[in-house]
Amino acid sequence: SDWNIETRDGILQLEKVYTFKNYRNALAFTNRVGEVAEAEGHHPALLTEWGKVTVTWWSHKLKGLHRNDFIMAARTDEVLSV
Amino acid sequence: SDWNIETRDGILQLEKVYTFKNYRNALAFTNRVGEVAEAEGHHPALLTEWGKVTVTWWSHKLKGLHRNDFIMAARTDEVLSV
């Protein structure tokens, strides 16, 4: 796991950068993570760039990290291994 | 047009926030902009969040803005009107 805990605007967030060989593959990953997010009703920030996607999880209502964010981080990793 | 010129890490960038009623619609917009980007071979940063997408254009090689970025910004707006 290469998840980092970052603080942004005073809010703890769980963040990881996934790398890909091009834009298309990055966008495909964004979509798959987006599907998991929709299914779970918990939505990350997904920054799609050429060859990489930065996924950021946090609990909006709590303005911080909850156990569920760590579960979602693990599920995000699983998306790649499926 | 609500495009703003921002400076990030010393690089001029053209940025706009598009709002949507939910995550699914935001992600659908991300995909459509991604398709335009692939077709043109010029790729923005696309930050997808619940109800909004932040699109950022700049010319990576120039580390700044080129005429093409403004053209792509206009094309991004067109994606919504199609």
Short mmCIF file of N, CA and C in Angstrom, two decimals:
data_model
loop_
_atom_site.label_atom_id
_atom_site.label_comp_id
_atom_site.label_asym_id
_atom_site.label_seq_id
_atom_site.Cartn_x
_atom_site.Cartn_y
_atom_site.Cartn_z
N SER A 1 0.84 -1.21 0.00
CA SER A 1 0.00 0.00 0.00
C SER A 1 0.87 1.26 0.00
N ASP A 2 0.55 2.17 -0.90
CA ASP A 2 1.26 3.44 -0.92
C ASP A 2 0.32 4.58 -0.61
N TRP A 3 -0.63 4.31 0.25
CA TRP A 3 -1.56 5.36 0.66
C TRP A 3 -0.87 6.29 1.64
N ASN A 4 -1.03 7.58 1.38
CA ASN A 4 -0.48 8.58 2.28
C ASN A 4 -1.60 9.35 2.95
N ILE A 5 -1.36 9.72 4.18
CA ILE A 5 -2.33 10.58 4.86
C ILE A 5 -1.86 12.02 4.69
N GLU A 6 -2.72 12.80 4.06
CA GLU A 6 -2.41 14.20 3.79
C GLU A 6 -3.39 15.08 4.58
N THR A 7 -2.97 16.30 4.83
CA THR A 7 -3.90 17.27 5.42
C THR A 7 -4.13 18.38 4.40
N ARG A 8 -5.38 18.61 4.04
CA ARG A 8 -5.70 19.65 3.07
C ARG A 8 -6.83 20.50 3.63
N ASP A 9 -6.59 21.79 3.74
CA ASP A 9 -7.58 22.69 4.36
C ASP A 9 -7.99 22.18 5.75
N GLY A 10 -7.02 21.61 6.44
CA GLY A 10 -7.28 21.14 7.80
C GLY A 10 -8.00 19.82 7.88
N ILE A 11 -8.22 19.18 6.72
CA ILE A 11 -8.94 17.91 6.68
C ILE A 11 -7.99 16.76 6.36
N LEU A 12 -7.99 15.73 7.20
CA LEU A 12 -7.17 14.56 6.93
C LEU A 12 -7.76 13.79 5.76
N GLN A 13 -6.89 13.40 4.85
CA GLN A 13 -7.32 12.65 3.67
C GLN A 13 -6.34 11.52 3.39
N LEU A 14 -6.87 10.49 2.76
CA LEU A 14 -6.09 9.31 2.39
C LEU A 14 -5.89 9.36 0.88
N GLU A 15 -4.63 9.39 0.46
CA GLU A 15 -4.36 9.64 -0.96
C GLU A 15 -3.32 8.68 -1.54
N LYS A 16 -3.55 8.30 -2.80
CA LYS A 16 -2.60 7.43 -3.49
C LYS A 16 -2.57 7.77 -4.97
N VAL A 17 -1.37 7.71 -5.55
CA VAL A 17 -1.21 7.95 -6.98
C VAL A 17 -1.00 6.61 -7.68
N TYR A 18 -1.85 6.31 -8.65
CA TYR A 18 -1.73 5.11 -9.47
C TYR A 18 -1.19 5.52 -10.84
N THR A 19 -0.21 4.79 -11.34
CA THR A 19 0.34 5.15 -12.64
C THR A 19 -0.10 4.16 -13.74
N PHE A 20 -0.22 4.70 -14.95
CA PHE A 20 -0.68 3.93 -16.10
C PHE A 20 0.16 4.31 -17.31
N LYS A 21 0.04 3.51 -18.37
CA LYS A 21 0.92 3.77 -19.50
C LYS A 21 0.40 4.86 -20.43
N ASN A 22 -0.84 5.27 -20.24
CA ASN A 22 -1.39 6.34 -21.09
C ASN A 22 -2.63 6.95 -20.43
N TYR A 23 -3.27 7.85 -21.16
CA TYR A 23 -4.45 8.55 -20.64
C TYR A 23 -5.66 7.62 -20.61
N ARG A 24 -5.81 6.84 -21.67
CA ARG A 24 -6.97 5.96 -21.77
C ARG A 24 -7.04 4.98 -20.60
N ASN A 25 -5.92 4.40 -20.27
CA ASN A 25 -5.90 3.44 -19.15
C ASN A 25 -6.16 4.14 -17.82
N ALA A 26 -5.66 5.35 -17.70
CA ALA A 26 -5.92 6.12 -16.48
C ALA A 26 -7.42 6.39 -16.35
N LEU A 27 -8.03 6.80 -17.45
CA LEU A 27 -9.46 7.11 -17.43
C LEU A 27 -10.31 5.86 -17.17
N ALA A 28 -9.86 4.73 -17.69
CA ALA A 28 -10.58 3.47 -17.45
C ALA A 28 -10.56 3.13 -15.95
N PHE A 29 -9.42 3.37 -15.32
CA PHE A 29 -9.33 3.12 -13.87
C PHE A 29 -10.25 4.07 -13.11
N THR A 30 -10.23 5.33 -13.51
CA THR A 30 -11.13 6.32 -12.89
C THR A 30 -12.57 5.83 -12.92
N ASN A 31 -12.98 5.29 -14.06
CA ASN A 31 -14.35 4.79 -14.19
C ASN A 31 -14.64 3.61 -13.29
N ARG A 32 -13.68 2.73 -13.18
CA ARG A 32 -13.91 1.54 -12.34
C ARG A 32 -13.98 1.93 -10.87
N VAL A 33 -13.13 2.87 -10.47
CA VAL A 33 -13.20 3.34 -9.08
C VAL A 33 -14.51 4.10 -8.87
N GLY A 34 -14.92 4.84 -9.89
CA GLY A 34 -16.19 5.57 -9.80
C GLY A 34 -17.38 4.63 -9.63
N GLU A 35 -17.31 3.48 -10.28
CA GLU A 35 -18.39 2.49 -10.14
C GLU A 35 -18.45 1.93 -8.71
N VAL A 36 -17.29 1.64 -8.17
CA VAL A 36 -17.23 1.16 -6.78
C VAL A 36 -17.77 2.24 -5.84
N ALA A 37 -17.41 3.46 -6.11
CA ALA A 37 -17.86 4.59 -5.27
C ALA A 37 -19.38 4.71 -5.30
N GLU A 38 -19.94 4.62 -6.51
CA GLU A 38 -21.39 4.71 -6.64
C GLU A 38 -22.08 3.56 -5.91
N ALA A 39 -21.50 2.37 -6.04
CA ALA A 39 -22.10 1.19 -5.40
C ALA A 39 -22.10 1.32 -3.88
N GLU A 40 -21.08 1.97 -3.35
CA GLU A 40 -20.93 2.08 -1.89
C GLU A 40 -21.51 3.38 -1.34
N GLY A 41 -21.81 4.31 -2.25
CA GLY A 41 -22.33 5.59 -1.79
C GLY A 41 -21.29 6.44 -1.07
N HIS A 42 -20.02 6.19 -1.38
CA HIS A 42 -18.94 6.97 -0.77
C HIS A 42 -18.01 7.36 -1.92
N HIS A 43 -17.78 8.65 -2.07
CA HIS A 43 -17.19 9.15 -3.31
C HIS A 43 -15.85 9.85 -3.10
N PRO A 44 -14.82 9.34 -3.78
CA PRO A 44 -13.50 9.96 -3.65
C PRO A 44 -13.34 11.11 -4.66
N ALA A 45 -12.31 11.90 -4.46
CA ALA A 45 -11.86 12.80 -5.51
C ALA A 45 -10.95 11.98 -6.40
N LEU A 46 -11.17 12.06 -7.72
CA LEU A 46 -10.38 11.30 -8.69
C LEU A 46 -9.73 12.28 -9.66
N LEU A 47 -8.44 12.44 -9.54
CA LEU A 47 -7.72 13.35 -10.44
C LEU A 47 -7.08 12.52 -11.55
N THR A 48 -7.65 12.65 -12.76
CA THR A 48 -7.17 11.89 -13.91
C THR A 48 -6.22 12.76 -14.73
N GLU A 49 -5.01 12.26 -14.95
CA GLU A 49 -4.04 12.96 -15.78
C GLU A 49 -3.43 11.96 -16.74
N TRP A 50 -2.57 12.42 -17.62
CA TRP A 50 -1.92 11.52 -18.57
C TRP A 50 -1.07 10.53 -17.77
N GLY A 51 -1.46 9.25 -17.80
CA GLY A 51 -0.64 8.23 -17.16
C GLY A 51 -0.75 8.11 -15.66
N LYS A 52 -1.66 8.86 -15.06
CA LYS A 52 -1.83 8.67 -13.61
C LYS A 52 -3.19 9.14 -13.11
N VAL A 53 -3.60 8.50 -12.02
CA VAL A 53 -4.82 8.89 -11.33
C VAL A 53 -4.50 9.04 -9.84
N THR A 54 -4.85 10.18 -9.29
CA THR A 54 -4.69 10.40 -7.86
C THR A 54 -6.05 10.21 -7.20
N VAL A 55 -6.14 9.23 -6.30
CA VAL A 55 -7.39 8.93 -5.61
C VAL A 55 -7.31 9.46 -4.18
N THR A 56 -8.31 10.22 -3.79
CA THR A 56 -8.32 10.81 -2.45
C THR A 56 -9.64 10.49 -1.75
N TRP A 57 -9.52 9.81 -0.63
CA TRP A 57 -10.69 9.45 0.18
C TRP A 57 -10.72 10.25 1.47
N TRP A 58 -11.90 10.72 1.82
CA TRP A 58 -12.12 11.28 3.16
C TRP A 58 -13.63 11.31 3.40
N SER A 59 -14.01 11.50 4.64
CA SER A 59 -15.43 11.51 4.98
C SER A 59 -15.89 12.96 5.08
N HIS A 60 -16.67 13.37 4.09
CA HIS A 60 -17.06 14.77 3.96
C HIS A 60 -17.78 15.29 5.21
N LYS A 61 -18.69 14.47 5.72
CA LYS A 61 -19.46 14.93 6.88
C LYS A 61 -18.58 15.10 8.11
N LEU A 62 -17.64 14.19 8.28
CA LEU A 62 -16.74 14.24 9.44
C LEU A 62 -15.64 15.27 9.24
N LYS A 63 -15.43 15.66 7.98
CA LYS A 63 -14.26 16.47 7.62
C LYS A 63 -12.97 15.81 8.09
N GLY A 64 -12.90 14.51 7.86
CA GLY A 64 -11.70 13.77 8.26
C GLY A 64 -11.81 12.33 7.82
N LEU A 65 -11.02 11.49 8.46
CA LEU A 65 -10.97 10.08 8.08
C LEU A 65 -11.78 9.21 9.03
N HIS A 66 -12.47 8.26 8.43
CA HIS A 66 -13.28 7.30 9.17
C HIS A 66 -12.82 5.92 8.72
N ARG A 67 -13.12 4.92 9.50
CA ARG A 67 -12.75 3.55 9.16
C ARG A 67 -13.14 3.20 7.73
N ASN A 68 -14.30 3.70 7.30
CA ASN A 68 -14.80 3.41 5.96
C ASN A 68 -13.85 3.88 4.86
N ASP A 69 -13.12 4.98 5.10
CA ASP A 69 -12.18 5.47 4.10
C ASP A 69 -11.04 4.48 3.87
N PHE A 70 -10.62 3.82 4.93
CA PHE A 70 -9.55 2.83 4.80
C PHE A 70 -10.05 1.58 4.08
N ILE A 71 -11.30 1.23 4.33
CA ILE A 71 -11.91 0.11 3.62
C ILE A 71 -12.00 0.43 2.12
N MET A 72 -12.42 1.66 1.82
CA MET A 72 -12.54 2.06 0.41
C MET A 72 -11.17 2.13 -0.26
N ALA A 73 -10.16 2.52 0.49
CA ALA A 73 -8.80 2.55 -0.06
C ALA A 73 -8.37 1.13 -0.45
N ALA A 74 -8.67 0.17 0.40
CA ALA A 74 -8.33 -1.22 0.09
C ALA A 74 -9.11 -1.70 -1.12
N ARG A 75 -10.37 -1.29 -1.21
CA ARG A 75 -11.19 -1.70 -2.36
C ARG A 75 -10.68 -1.05 -3.65
N THR A 76 -10.13 0.13 -3.54
CA THR A 76 -9.56 0.80 -4.72
C THR A 76 -8.37 -0.01 -5.23
N ASP A 77 -7.55 -0.49 -4.32
CA ASP A 77 -6.42 -1.33 -4.72
C ASP A 77 -6.91 -2.60 -5.42
N GLU A 78 -8.00 -3.14 -4.92
CA GLU A 78 -8.54 -4.37 -5.51
C GLU A 78 -8.99 -4.17 -6.95
N VAL A 79 -9.42 -2.96 -7.28
CA VAL A 79 -9.88 -2.68 -8.65
C VAL A 79 -8.78 -3.02 -9.65
N LEU A 80 -7.54 -2.73 -9.27
CA LEU A 80 -6.41 -3.00 -10.16
C LEU A 80 -6.11 -4.48 -10.31
N SER A 81 -6.41 -5.23 -9.28
CA SER A 81 -6.02 -6.64 -9.28
C SER A 81 -7.09 -7.55 -9.87
N VAL A 82 -8.26 -6.95 -10.18
CA VAL A 82 -9.34 -7.77 -10.73
C VAL A 82 -9.12 -8.05 -12.22
N SER B 1 -18.08 32.25 -20.34
CA SER B 1 -16.92 31.43 -19.96
C SER B 1 -16.48 31.75 -18.53
N ASP B 2 -16.27 30.72 -17.76
CA ASP B 2 -15.79 30.92 -16.40
C ASP B 2 -14.41 30.32 -16.24
N TRP B 3 -13.63 30.35 -17.28
CA TRP B 3 -12.27 29.84 -17.22
C TRP B 3 -11.38 30.84 -16.49
N ASN B 4 -10.62 30.32 -15.57
CA ASN B 4 -9.68 31.17 -14.83
C ASN B 4 -8.26 30.78 -15.17
N ILE B 5 -7.40 31.76 -15.20
CA ILE B 5 -5.99 31.47 -15.38
C ILE B 5 -5.35 31.40 -14.01
N GLU B 6 -4.79 30.23 -13.72
CA GLU B 6 -4.18 29.99 -12.43
C GLU B 6 -2.69 29.75 -12.62
N THR B 7 -1.93 30.00 -11.59
CA THR B 7 -0.52 29.64 -11.63
C THR B 7 -0.28 28.56 -10.58
N ARG B 8 0.25 27.43 -11.05
CA ARG B 8 0.51 26.32 -10.12
C ARG B 8 1.93 25.84 -10.36
N ASP B 9 2.72 25.83 -9.32
CA ASP B 9 4.13 25.46 -9.46
C ASP B 9 4.80 26.29 -10.56
N GLY B 10 4.42 27.53 -10.64
CA GLY B 10 5.02 28.43 -11.62
C GLY B 10 4.54 28.24 -13.04
N ILE B 11 3.52 27.38 -13.22
CA ILE B 11 3.00 27.08 -14.56
C ILE B 11 1.61 27.69 -14.74
N LEU B 12 1.44 28.49 -15.79
CA LEU B 12 0.12 29.05 -16.07
C LEU B 12 -0.81 27.95 -16.55
N GLN B 13 -2.02 27.94 -16.00
CA GLN B 13 -3.00 26.92 -16.37
C GLN B 13 -4.37 27.55 -16.52
N LEU B 14 -5.18 26.95 -17.37
CA LEU B 14 -6.54 27.41 -17.64
C LEU B 14 -7.48 26.44 -16.94
N GLU B 15 -8.30 26.96 -16.03
CA GLU B 15 -9.08 26.06 -15.18
C GLU B 15 -10.55 26.49 -15.07
N LYS B 16 -11.42 25.50 -15.04
CA LYS B 16 -12.85 25.79 -14.87
C LYS B 16 -13.51 24.67 -14.07
N VAL B 17 -14.44 25.04 -13.21
CA VAL B 17 -15.20 24.07 -12.43
C VAL B 17 -16.61 23.94 -13.02
N TYR B 18 -16.98 22.73 -13.39
CA TYR B 18 -18.32 22.43 -13.90
C TYR B 18 -19.09 21.71 -12.81
N THR B 19 -20.32 22.12 -12.59
CA THR B 19 -21.11 21.48 -11.53
C THR B 19 -22.20 20.58 -12.11
N PHE B 20 -22.49 19.52 -11.37
CA PHE B 20 -23.47 18.52 -11.79
C PHE B 20 -24.32 18.12 -10.58
N LYS B 21 -25.43 17.44 -10.87
CA LYS B 21 -26.33 17.12 -9.77
C LYS B 21 -25.90 15.91 -8.95
N ASN B 22 -24.93 15.15 -9.45
CA ASN B 22 -24.47 13.99 -8.69
C ASN B 22 -23.10 13.52 -9.21
N TYR B 23 -22.64 12.42 -8.67
CA TYR B 23 -21.32 11.89 -9.04
C TYR B 23 -21.36 11.27 -10.44
N ARG B 24 -22.43 10.56 -10.71
CA ARG B 24 -22.53 9.86 -11.99
C ARG B 24 -22.46 10.84 -13.16
N ASN B 25 -23.18 11.94 -13.04
CA ASN B 25 -23.17 12.92 -14.13
C ASN B 25 -21.80 13.59 -14.26
N ALA B 26 -21.16 13.80 -13.12
CA ALA B 26 -19.81 14.38 -13.14
C ALA B 26 -18.86 13.43 -13.88
N LEU B 27 -18.94 12.16 -13.56
CA LEU B 27 -18.06 11.16 -14.17
C LEU B 27 -18.35 11.01 -15.67
N ALA B 28 -19.61 11.13 -16.04
CA ALA B 28 -19.96 11.05 -17.46
C ALA B 28 -19.32 12.22 -18.22
N PHE B 29 -19.32 13.39 -17.62
CA PHE B 29 -18.68 14.55 -18.25
C PHE B 29 -17.18 14.33 -18.36
N THR B 30 -16.57 13.83 -17.31
CA THR B 30 -15.14 13.50 -17.33
C THR B 30 -14.81 12.60 -18.53
N ASN B 31 -15.65 11.60 -18.76
CA ASN B 31 -15.42 10.69 -19.87
C ASN B 31 -15.53 11.37 -21.22
N ARG B 32 -16.51 12.24 -21.34
CA ARG B 32 -16.70 12.91 -22.62
C ARG B 32 -15.53 13.86 -22.91
N VAL B 33 -15.07 14.55 -21.88
CA VAL B 33 -13.92 15.43 -22.07
C VAL B 33 -12.67 14.58 -22.36
N GLY B 34 -12.59 13.44 -21.70
CA GLY B 34 -11.47 12.53 -21.94
C GLY B 34 -11.44 12.03 -23.38
N GLU B 35 -12.61 11.80 -23.95
CA GLU B 35 -12.68 11.37 -25.35
C GLU B 35 -12.18 12.46 -26.30
N VAL B 36 -12.60 13.69 -26.02
CA VAL B 36 -12.14 14.82 -26.84
C VAL B 36 -10.62 14.95 -26.71
N ALA B 37 -10.13 14.79 -25.50
CA ALA B 37 -8.69 14.89 -25.25
C ALA B 37 -7.92 13.83 -26.05
N GLU B 38 -8.42 12.61 -26.01
CA GLU B 38 -7.77 11.53 -26.75
C GLU B 38 -7.78 11.81 -28.25
N ALA B 39 -8.91 12.31 -28.73
CA ALA B 39 -9.04 12.58 -30.16
C ALA B 39 -8.06 13.67 -30.60
N GLU B 40 -7.80 14.62 -29.72
CA GLU B 40 -6.94 15.75 -30.08
C GLU B 40 -5.48 15.53 -29.67
N GLY B 41 -5.26 14.51 -28.85
CA GLY B 41 -3.90 14.26 -28.38
C GLY B 41 -3.40 15.32 -27.41
N HIS B 42 -4.34 15.99 -26.75
CA HIS B 42 -3.96 17.02 -25.76
C HIS B 42 -4.81 16.74 -24.52
N HIS B 43 -4.14 16.55 -23.38
CA HIS B 43 -4.82 15.95 -22.24
C HIS B 43 -4.86 16.85 -21.01
N PRO B 44 -6.06 17.14 -20.54
CA PRO B 44 -6.20 17.98 -19.36
C PRO B 44 -6.10 17.16 -18.07
N ALA B 45 -5.95 17.84 -16.97
CA ALA B 45 -6.18 17.22 -15.67
C ALA B 45 -7.68 17.32 -15.41
N LEU B 46 -8.27 16.20 -15.01
CA LEU B 46 -9.72 16.15 -14.75
C LEU B 46 -9.94 15.69 -13.32
N LEU B 47 -10.37 16.62 -12.49
CA LEU B 47 -10.63 16.27 -11.09
C LEU B 47 -12.12 16.04 -10.92
N THR B 48 -12.48 14.77 -10.73
CA THR B 48 -13.89 14.38 -10.59
C THR B 48 -14.24 14.25 -9.12
N GLU B 49 -15.26 14.97 -8.67
CA GLU B 49 -15.73 14.89 -7.30
C GLU B 49 -17.25 14.78 -7.33
N TRP B 50 -17.86 14.62 -6.16
CA TRP B 50 -19.30 14.53 -6.11
C TRP B 50 -19.88 15.86 -6.61
N GLY B 51 -20.58 15.80 -7.76
CA GLY B 51 -21.26 16.99 -8.25
C GLY B 51 -20.41 18.03 -8.94
N LYS B 52 -19.12 17.74 -9.14
CA LYS B 52 -18.33 18.71 -9.89
C LYS B 52 -17.09 18.09 -10.54
N VAL B 53 -16.69 18.73 -11.62
CA VAL B 53 -15.46 18.34 -12.31
C VAL B 53 -14.64 19.61 -12.54
N THR B 54 -13.39 19.57 -12.12
CA THR B 54 -12.49 20.69 -12.38
C THR B 54 -11.59 20.30 -13.54
N VAL B 55 -11.67 21.07 -14.62
CA VAL B 55 -10.88 20.79 -15.82
C VAL B 55 -9.73 21.79 -15.89
N THR B 56 -8.52 21.28 -16.07
CA THR B 56 -7.34 22.15 -16.13
C THR B 56 -6.54 21.84 -17.38
N TRP B 57 -6.37 22.86 -18.20
CA TRP B 57 -5.59 22.72 -19.43
C TRP B 57 -4.29 23.48 -19.32
N TRP B 58 -3.23 22.90 -19.81
CA TRP B 58 -1.97 23.62 -20.01
C TRP B 58 -1.12 22.79 -20.96
N SER B 59 -0.08 23.40 -21.48
CA SER B 59 0.79 22.69 -22.43
C SER B 59 2.01 22.20 -21.68
N HIS B 60 2.07 20.89 -21.50
CA HIS B 60 3.09 20.28 -20.66
C HIS B 60 4.50 20.62 -21.13
N LYS B 61 4.70 20.55 -22.45
CA LYS B 61 6.05 20.80 -22.97
C LYS B 61 6.48 22.25 -22.77
N LEU B 62 5.53 23.15 -22.94
CA LEU B 62 5.82 24.58 -22.78
C LEU B 62 5.87 24.98 -21.31
N LYS B 63 5.29 24.14 -20.47
CA LYS B 63 5.07 24.51 -19.06
C LYS B 63 4.30 25.83 -18.96
N GLY B 64 3.29 25.94 -19.78
CA GLY B 64 2.48 27.15 -19.76
C GLY B 64 1.32 27.02 -20.71
N LEU B 65 0.76 28.16 -21.09
CA LEU B 65 -0.41 28.17 -21.95
C LEU B 65 -0.05 28.47 -23.41
N HIS B 66 -0.73 27.77 -24.28
CA HIS B 66 -0.55 27.92 -25.72
C HIS B 66 -1.95 28.16 -26.29
N ARG B 67 -2.00 28.69 -27.47
CA ARG B 67 -3.27 28.94 -28.13
C ARG B 67 -4.16 27.69 -28.10
N ASN B 68 -3.55 26.54 -28.27
CA ASN B 68 -4.30 25.28 -28.29
C ASN B 68 -5.07 25.02 -27.00
N ASP B 69 -4.54 25.50 -25.88
CA ASP B 69 -5.25 25.30 -24.60
C ASP B 69 -6.57 26.05 -24.58
N PHE B 70 -6.57 27.23 -25.18
CA PHE B 70 -7.80 28.03 -25.22
C PHE B 70 -8.82 27.39 -26.17
N ILE B 71 -8.32 26.81 -27.24
CA ILE B 71 -9.19 26.09 -28.17
C ILE B 71 -9.81 24.89 -27.45
N MET B 72 -8.99 24.17 -26.70
CA MET B 72 -9.49 22.99 -25.98
C MET B 72 -10.47 23.40 -24.88
N ALA B 73 -10.25 24.55 -24.28
CA ALA B 73 -11.19 25.05 -23.26
C ALA B 73 -12.55 25.29 -23.91
N ALA B 74 -12.55 25.90 -25.08
CA ALA B 74 -13.81 26.14 -25.78
C ALA B 74 -14.47 24.82 -26.16
N ARG B 75 -13.67 23.85 -26.57
CA ARG B 75 -14.23 22.55 -26.93
C ARG B 75 -14.81 21.84 -25.70
N THR B 76 -14.21 22.06 -24.55
CA THR B 76 -14.73 21.48 -23.31
C THR B 76 -16.12 22.03 -23.02
N ASP B 77 -16.28 23.33 -23.21
CA ASP B 77 -17.61 23.93 -23.02
C ASP B 77 -18.63 23.33 -23.98
N GLU B 78 -18.18 23.05 -25.19
CA GLU B 78 -19.09 22.50 -26.20
C GLU B 78 -19.60 21.12 -25.80
N VAL B 79 -18.79 20.37 -25.07
CA VAL B 79 -19.19 19.02 -24.63
C VAL B 79 -20.52 19.09 -23.87
N LEU B 80 -20.68 20.13 -23.09
CA LEU B 80 -21.91 20.29 -22.29
C LEU B 80 -23.11 20.64 -23.14
N SER B 81 -22.87 21.32 -24.23
CA SER B 81 -23.99 21.84 -25.02
C SER B 81 -24.45 20.86 -26.09
N VAL B 82 -23.70 19.74 -26.24
CA VAL B 82 -24.07 18.76 -27.27
C VAL B 82 -25.23 17.90 -26.77
#
